[in-house]
Coordinates of C-alpha atoms in Angstrom, one line a residue:
M57 CA -12.6 11.0 1.2
I58 CA -13.0 12.7 -2.3
D59 CA -16.5 11.9 -4.0
S60 CA -16.4 14.9 -6.2
P61 CA -15.4 13.7 -10.2
I62 CA -11.7 14.0 -10.9
D63 CA -10.4 14.2 -14.3
G64 CA -7.2 15.0 -16.1
P65 CA -3.6 15.3 -14.9
S66 CA -4.1 18.9 -13.2
D67 CA -7.1 17.7 -11.4
T68 CA -5.5 14.7 -10.4
A69 CA -2.6 16.7 -8.6
L70 CA -5.3 18.8 -6.8
A71 CA -7.1 15.7 -5.5
Q72 CA -3.7 14.6 -4.4
L73 CA -3.0 17.8 -2.7
V74 CA -6.5 17.8 -0.9
R75 CA -6.4 14.4 0.2
R76 CA -3.0 14.4 2.1
E77 CA -4.3 17.9 3.7
A78 CA -7.5 16.4 4.4
G79 CA -6.1 13.2 6.1
L80 CA -4.3 15.6 8.4
I81 CA -7.2 17.4 9.4
A82 CA -9.6 14.6 10.0
A83 CA -7.0 12.9 12.4
S84 CA -6.8 16.4 14.2
L85 CA -10.6 16.8 14.5
S86 CA -11.1 13.2 15.5
R87 CA -9.0 13.6 18.5
R88 CA -10.3 16.9 19.5
L89 CA -14.0 15.9 18.9
G90 CA -13.9 12.0 20.2
D91 CA -15.9 11.0 17.2
F92 CA -14.4 9.6 14.2
D93 CA -17.7 9.6 11.8
L94 CA -18.3 13.4 12.7
A95 CA -14.5 14.4 11.9
E96 CA -14.7 12.5 8.5
E97 CA -17.9 13.7 7.6
A98 CA -17.2 17.1 8.2
V99 CA -13.8 16.9 6.2
Q100 CA -15.8 15.3 3.6
D101 CA -17.9 18.2 3.1
A102 CA -14.9 20.8 3.1
I103 CA -13.2 18.7 0.2
V104 CA -16.3 18.8 -2.2
T105 CA -16.3 22.7 -1.6
A106 CA -12.9 22.8 -1.9
L107 CA -12.4 21.1 -5.1
R108 CA -15.3 23.3 -6.7
V109 CA -14.0 26.7 -5.5
W110 CA -10.5 26.1 -6.0
R111 CA -10.8 24.9 -9.7
R112 CA -12.7 28.2 -9.9
D113 CA -10.7 30.6 -8.2
G114 CA -7.2 28.7 -7.7
V115 CA -5.7 27.0 -4.7
P116 CA -5.4 29.6 -1.8
P117 CA -1.8 30.1 -0.3
N118 CA -2.6 28.1 2.7
P119 CA -4.8 25.3 1.3
G120 CA -4.2 23.3 4.9
G121 CA -5.8 26.3 6.7
W122 CA -8.7 26.9 4.0
L123 CA -9.6 23.1 4.6
T124 CA -9.3 23.5 8.6
V125 CA -11.6 26.3 8.7
A126 CA -14.2 24.9 6.5
A127 CA -14.2 21.5 8.3
R128 CA -14.5 23.2 11.8
R129 CA -17.5 25.2 10.5
N130 CA -18.9 21.8 8.9
A131 CA -18.5 20.1 12.6
I132 CA -20.1 23.1 14.2
D133 CA -23.1 22.8 11.9
R134 CA -23.4 19.0 12.3
L135 CA -23.2 19.2 16.1
R136 CA -25.8 22.1 16.6
R137 CA -28.1 19.9 14.9
R138 CA -27.7 16.9 17.2
A139 CA -29.5 17.4 20.4
S140 CA -26.7 16.9 22.7
G141 CA -24.3 18.5 20.5
E142 CA -24.8 22.3 21.3
R143 CA -22.1 22.2 24.3
A144 CA -19.4 20.7 21.8
A145 CA -20.0 23.1 19.0
Q146 CA -19.9 26.0 21.4
T147 CA -16.5 24.7 22.7
L148 CA -15.2 24.1 19.1
A149 CA -16.6 27.6 17.9
A150 CA -14.9 29.3 20.6
E151 CA -11.6 28.2 19.3
S152 CA -9.5 30.5 17.3
P153 CA -9.2 29.2 13.7
E154 CA -5.8 27.6 13.4
D155 CA -3.2 26.3 11.0
P156 CA -3.2 22.9 10.0
P157 CA -2.2 20.7 12.8
P158 CA 1.3 18.9 12.9
A159 CA 1.7 15.7 10.8
D160 CA 2.1 13.4 13.7
V161 CA -1.7 13.7 14.6
R162 CA -1.9 11.2 11.5
L163 CA 0.3 8.5 13.3
P164 CA -2.7 7.8 15.9
M165 CA -5.4 7.6 13.1
L166 CA -3.4 5.4 11.3
F167 CA -3.2 3.2 14.3
A168 CA -6.5 3.2 14.9
C169 CA -7.4 2.3 11.5
C170 CA -5.2 -0.8 11.9
H171 CA -6.0 -1.8 15.2
P172 CA -6.0 -5.9 15.5
S173 CA -9.8 -6.0 16.2
L174 CA -10.4 -4.9 12.9
A175 CA -10.6 -7.6 10.1
P176 CA -7.6 -7.4 7.8
E177 CA -9.5 -6.2 5.0
A178 CA -11.4 -3.5 6.8
R179 CA -8.1 -2.3 8.2
L180 CA -6.7 -2.0 4.8
A181 CA -10.2 0.0 3.3
L182 CA -10.6 2.5 6.4
T183 CA -6.9 3.5 6.0
L184 CA -6.9 4.5 2.4
R185 CA -10.2 5.9 3.1
A186 CA -9.5 7.8 6.3
V187 CA -5.4 8.5 6.2
V188 CA -5.0 8.6 2.5
G189 CA -8.1 10.0 1.6
L190 CA -9.2 7.9 -1.4
T191 CA -13.3 7.6 -2.2
T192 CA -15.2 4.6 -1.6
P193 CA -15.5 3.8 -5.3
Q194 CA -11.5 4.3 -5.6
I195 CA -10.8 1.9 -3.2
A196 CA -13.6 -0.7 -4.6
R197 CA -12.0 -0.1 -8.0
A198 CA -8.3 -0.5 -6.8
F199 CA -9.1 -4.1 -5.2
L200 CA -11.9 -5.2 -8.0
V201 CA -14.4 -5.2 -5.1
P202 CA -18.0 -4.2 -5.5
E203 CA -18.7 -0.4 -4.1
A204 CA -21.3 -1.5 -1.6
T205 CA -19.1 -4.2 -0.4
L206 CA -16.3 -2.0 0.4
A207 CA -18.6 0.6 1.6
Q208 CA -20.1 -1.8 4.2
R209 CA -16.8 -2.5 5.4
I210 CA -16.0 0.6 6.1
V211 CA -19.2 1.5 7.9
R212 CA -18.7 -1.4 10.0
A213 CA -15.0 -0.4 10.7
K214 CA -16.0 2.9 11.7
R215 CA -18.5 1.5 13.9
K216 CA -16.2 -1.0 15.4
I217 CA -14.0 1.8 16.5
V218 CA -16.3 4.0 18.0
Q219 CA -18.5 1.2 19.9
A220 CA -14.9 -0.7 21.1
G221 CA -13.6 2.6 22.2
I222 CA -10.3 2.4 20.1
P223 CA -8.2 5.1 21.1
L224 CA -6.6 7.5 18.6
R225 CA -3.1 7.1 19.9
V226 CA 0.4 5.8 19.0
P227 CA 0.9 2.6 21.4
E228 CA 4.1 2.3 23.4
G229 CA 6.8 -0.3 24.0
A230 CA 6.0 -3.5 23.4
E231 CA 2.6 -2.9 22.2
L232 CA 4.1 -0.5 19.5
A233 CA 6.2 -3.3 18.3
E234 CA 3.2 -5.9 17.7
R235 CA 1.1 -3.2 16.3
L236 CA 3.5 -1.7 14.0
D237 CA 3.8 -4.9 12.0
D238 CA -0.1 -4.6 11.3
V239 CA 0.6 -0.9 10.2
L240 CA 3.3 -1.7 7.8
T241 CA 1.4 -4.5 6.6
V242 CA -1.5 -2.2 5.2
T243 CA 1.1 0.1 3.8
Y244 CA 2.7 -2.7 1.8
L245 CA -0.7 -4.2 0.9
T246 CA -1.5 -0.4 -0.5
Y247 CA 1.7 -0.5 -2.6
N248 CA 1.2 -3.9 -4.0
A249 CA -2.4 -2.8 -5.1
G250 CA -0.7 -0.2 -7.3
Y251 CA 2.3 -1.7 -8.0
L252 CA 1.0 -3.3 -11.2
A253 CA -1.6 -0.4 -12.4
P254 CA 0.0 1.7 -15.2
A255 CA -0.5 5.6 -14.7
N256 CA -3.9 6.7 -15.3
A257 CA -5.1 10.1 -15.1
G258 CA -8.0 10.5 -12.7
E259 CA -7.2 7.7 -10.8
P260 CA -5.1 7.6 -7.7
D261 CA -1.6 6.5 -7.6
L262 CA -1.8 3.8 -4.7
A263 CA 2.1 3.1 -5.0
A264 CA 2.8 6.7 -4.7
D265 CA 0.5 6.9 -1.2
A266 CA 2.1 4.2 -0.1
V267 CA 5.6 5.3 -0.4
W268 CA 4.1 8.6 1.4
L269 CA 2.7 6.5 4.0
A270 CA 5.9 5.0 4.8
E271 CA 8.0 8.2 4.7
L272 CA 5.3 9.7 7.6
L273 CA 5.9 6.5 9.6
V274 CA 9.6 6.6 9.4
A275 CA 9.6 10.5 10.0
Q276 CA 7.3 10.1 13.1
L277 CA 9.0 6.6 14.3
P278 CA 12.5 7.2 13.4
A279 CA 14.0 4.7 15.9
E280 CA 11.9 1.7 14.0
P281 CA 14.5 -0.3 11.6
E282 CA 11.2 -2.0 10.1
A283 CA 9.6 1.3 9.4
M284 CA 13.1 2.0 7.5
G285 CA 13.1 -1.3 6.1
L286 CA 9.7 -1.0 4.6
L287 CA 10.3 2.7 2.9
A288 CA 13.7 1.2 1.7
L289 CA 12.0 -1.7 0.1
L290 CA 9.2 0.4 -1.5
L291 CA 11.6 3.1 -2.6
L292 CA 13.6 0.3 -4.5
L293 CA 10.3 -1.2 -6.3
Q294 CA 9.4 2.4 -7.2
S295 CA 12.8 3.0 -8.6
R296 CA 11.9 0.5 -11.5
A297 CA 8.5 2.0 -12.2
Q298 CA 9.3 3.5 -15.3
A299 CA 10.9 0.5 -17.1
R300 CA 8.0 -2.0 -15.6
F301 CA 5.8 -0.8 -18.6
D302 CA 6.5 -1.1 -22.3
A303 CA 5.5 1.8 -24.5
A304 CA 2.2 -0.1 -25.5
G305 CA 1.3 -0.6 -21.4
G306 CA 2.5 -4.1 -21.4
L307 CA 4.2 -5.5 -18.2
V308 CA 7.9 -6.2 -18.7
P309 CA 9.2 -8.8 -16.5
L310 CA 12.3 -7.8 -14.1
A311 CA 14.9 -10.0 -16.0
E312 CA 13.8 -8.2 -19.3
Q313 CA 13.6 -4.5 -18.2
D314 CA 15.6 -1.7 -19.4
R315 CA 17.7 -1.0 -16.5
S316 CA 19.4 2.4 -17.7
A317 CA 15.7 3.4 -17.1
W318 CA 15.8 2.7 -13.3
D319 CA 15.9 5.7 -11.2
R320 CA 19.0 5.5 -9.2
G321 CA 18.1 8.4 -6.8
P322 CA 15.5 6.2 -4.9
A323 CA 17.8 3.4 -4.7
L324 CA 20.7 5.4 -3.3
A325 CA 18.1 6.9 -0.5
A326 CA 17.0 3.2 -0.1
D327 CA 20.4 2.0 0.6
R328 CA 21.1 4.9 3.3
L329 CA 17.7 3.5 5.1
L330 CA 19.2 0.2 5.3
M331 CA 22.3 1.2 6.6
G332 CA 20.5 3.3 9.3
A333 CA 18.2 0.2 10.3
A334 CA 21.1 -2.2 10.3
S335 CA 22.9 -0.2 12.8
R336 CA 20.3 -0.6 15.3
H337 CA 20.8 -4.4 15.1
R338 CA 16.8 -5.5 15.1
P339 CA 16.6 -7.3 11.8
G340 CA 13.1 -7.8 10.3
R341 CA 11.1 -9.0 7.3
Y342 CA 10.8 -5.8 5.6
Q343 CA 14.5 -5.1 6.3
L344 CA 15.4 -8.4 4.6
Q345 CA 12.9 -7.7 1.4
A346 CA 14.6 -4.7 1.2
A347 CA 17.9 -6.2 1.1
L348 CA 16.7 -8.8 -1.4
A349 CA 15.3 -5.8 -3.6
A350 CA 18.8 -4.2 -3.3
C351 CA 20.7 -7.3 -4.8
H352 CA 18.6 -6.6 -7.8
A353 CA 19.0 -3.0 -7.8
Q354 CA 22.9 -3.4 -7.4
A355 CA 23.1 -5.8 -10.5
R356 CA 23.9 -4.0 -13.9
T357 CA 22.4 -6.8 -16.1
A358 CA 20.0 -9.6 -15.2
D359 CA 22.7 -11.9 -15.8
E360 CA 24.8 -10.4 -13.2
T361 CA 22.4 -10.7 -10.6
D362 CA 23.9 -12.6 -7.4
W363 CA 21.6 -15.4 -6.9
L364 CA 23.5 -17.2 -4.1
Q365 CA 23.2 -14.1 -2.1
I366 CA 19.2 -13.6 -3.0
L367 CA 18.9 -17.3 -2.0
T368 CA 20.7 -16.5 1.6
L369 CA 18.9 -13.5 2.1
Y370 CA 15.7 -15.8 1.6
D371 CA 16.7 -18.5 3.9
M372 CA 17.4 -15.5 6.5
L373 CA 13.6 -14.2 5.7
L374 CA 12.2 -17.5 6.7
R375 CA 13.2 -17.0 10.2
F376 CA 10.6 -14.1 10.6
D377 CA 8.1 -15.2 7.9
R378 CA 7.7 -18.9 6.5
S379 CA 4.5 -17.9 4.5
P380 CA 3.9 -20.1 1.2
V381 CA 4.6 -16.7 -0.6
V382 CA 8.1 -16.3 0.5
L383 CA 8.7 -20.1 0.0
L384 CA 7.4 -19.6 -3.5
N385 CA 9.7 -16.6 -4.2
R386 CA 12.3 -18.7 -2.6
A387 CA 11.9 -21.3 -5.1
I388 CA 12.6 -18.9 -8.0
A389 CA 16.1 -18.2 -6.6
L390 CA 16.6 -21.8 -5.8
A391 CA 15.8 -22.4 -9.7
E392 CA 18.7 -20.0 -10.7
V393 CA 21.1 -21.6 -8.4
S394 CA 20.1 -25.4 -8.6
G395 CA 18.1 -25.5 -11.7
P396 CA 14.7 -25.8 -12.3
A397 CA 14.2 -29.5 -11.4
R398 CA 14.7 -28.8 -7.8
A399 CA 12.7 -25.5 -7.6
L400 CA 9.9 -27.2 -9.2
A401 CA 9.8 -29.8 -6.5
E402 CA 9.7 -27.1 -3.9
V403 CA 6.8 -25.4 -5.8
E404 CA 4.9 -28.6 -6.0
R405 CA 5.0 -29.1 -2.2
L406 CA 3.2 -25.5 -1.9
A407 CA 0.3 -26.4 -4.3
D408 CA -2.1 -27.1 -1.8
R409 CA -1.5 -24.1 0.2
L410 CA -1.6 -21.5 -2.8
R411 CA -4.0 -23.5 -5.1
D412 CA -5.9 -20.5 -6.1
Y413 CA -2.7 -17.7 -6.0
H414 CA -1.8 -17.4 -9.8
L415 CA 1.7 -16.6 -9.2
L416 CA 2.2 -20.3 -8.3
H417 CA 0.8 -21.5 -11.7
A418 CA 2.8 -18.6 -13.2
T419 CA 6.0 -19.7 -11.8
R420 CA 5.3 -23.3 -12.1
A421 CA 4.6 -22.7 -15.7
Q422 CA 7.9 -20.9 -16.0
L423 CA 9.9 -23.9 -14.5
L424 CA 7.9 -26.6 -16.6
A425 CA 8.9 -24.5 -19.5
S426 CA 12.2 -24.6 -18.8
L427 CA 12.3 -28.4 -18.1
G428 CA 10.7 -28.8 -21.7
R429 CA 7.1 -29.8 -20.5
E430 CA 5.7 -27.2 -22.9
K431 CA 2.0 -28.5 -22.8
D432 CA 2.4 -28.8 -18.8
A433 CA 3.7 -25.2 -18.9
R434 CA 0.5 -24.1 -21.2
E435 CA -1.7 -25.9 -18.6
A436 CA -0.3 -24.0 -15.9
N437 CA -0.5 -20.4 -17.3
L438 CA -4.1 -21.1 -18.2
R439 CA -4.8 -22.0 -14.7
A440 CA -3.0 -18.6 -13.7
L441 CA -4.7 -16.6 -16.2
S442 CA -8.3 -17.7 -15.0
L443 CA -7.0 -16.5 -11.3
T444 CA -5.7 -12.9 -12.1
A445 CA -8.1 -9.9 -12.9
N446 CA -5.2 -7.9 -13.2
P447 CA -4.9 -6.6 -17.1
A448 CA -1.4 -6.2 -17.0
E449 CA -0.8 -9.9 -15.7
R450 CA -3.5 -11.1 -18.2
E451 CA -1.7 -9.9 -20.9
L452 CA 1.8 -11.2 -20.0
L453 CA 0.2 -14.6 -19.5
R454 CA -1.7 -14.8 -22.8
A455 CA 1.6 -14.0 -24.6
R456 CA 3.3 -16.7 -23.2
I457 CA 0.3 -19.2 -23.8
G458 CA 0.4 -17.6 -27.4
R459 CA 4.0 -18.7 -27.5
V460 CA 3.8 -22.4 -26.6
S461 CA 0.7 -22.6 -28.9
A462 CA 2.8 -21.3 -31.6

């Protein structure tokens, strides 16, 4: 939502504060007015004003209350400019100024943004815009999509919510289980978008935003083990963030990371979440992915990794998710247990389904190199390089290609 320029670490912190407060207020206004678009526009104007005033005068004691009052005033002004909006404006104006609404109003907004009638890419863009509070340019940069394309996705998604009458509510019963997976997937994709992005002042930390979303889900849906599993997974991945890049900003593969730099706090919190999820006896793919990440976290060195346990967990995960990406990751574990030749055979079976997925070719290159097929490995790395735009991954692949050429 923040379209005002944000520069420098202090401004980044200020922007994050405003974004998270704004998502809460937009959700509350949307529910009260029944108008998703109007609420977002009113909050957007309040954010622009807040950033200007707070930079000059400092953050007020109650930033949420400040934004709430400003957004309500903007909404009233917009309603009064509409021929049919005067009654709604009078109703809103008659309400007393309020403190920020309770956090649970963000959850209905999140489920609306992830409604199955919306295209998957639209769900992600709209969630980042309306719930996390990112700007359209920020989302476009994160996903390497033209800004105009991203803006169209958001406009179409908001129009669909209004025209289809998608309710701002948390589903119940069997519908909750079905819809929750969509919400968890969007949260996971948000983390993936920030996973390989080094800290960059002035840009949002999508990985941290995803952890925040997962925490919100667990807080509001404490009986859902898959929400707990996702949060555990993200905490385990985030615990390795400081070791993921070297001093020059280069990507460090998991096996080469300095494990003493891993943050044990999030890993311990993840263990508690996994125990709580297991006690509910409803296993799922995020719980199993978290268990896989926990195996890596428990190994003091790469050589001590329990690859047989990891392979067993992948076999369990296939009951819930037989996607080719899961099969590819299983092949990596298989290489450690049964050797690169068997793993390469499994990877080759996935070639048609993942022909444009750079990690298939990067994995294949590693296996080929292990078998002494250096020329084939170089060609596979070149193919992987042509398929990724991530700067950190490209630099790592160039280094591997250079070593083979030398």
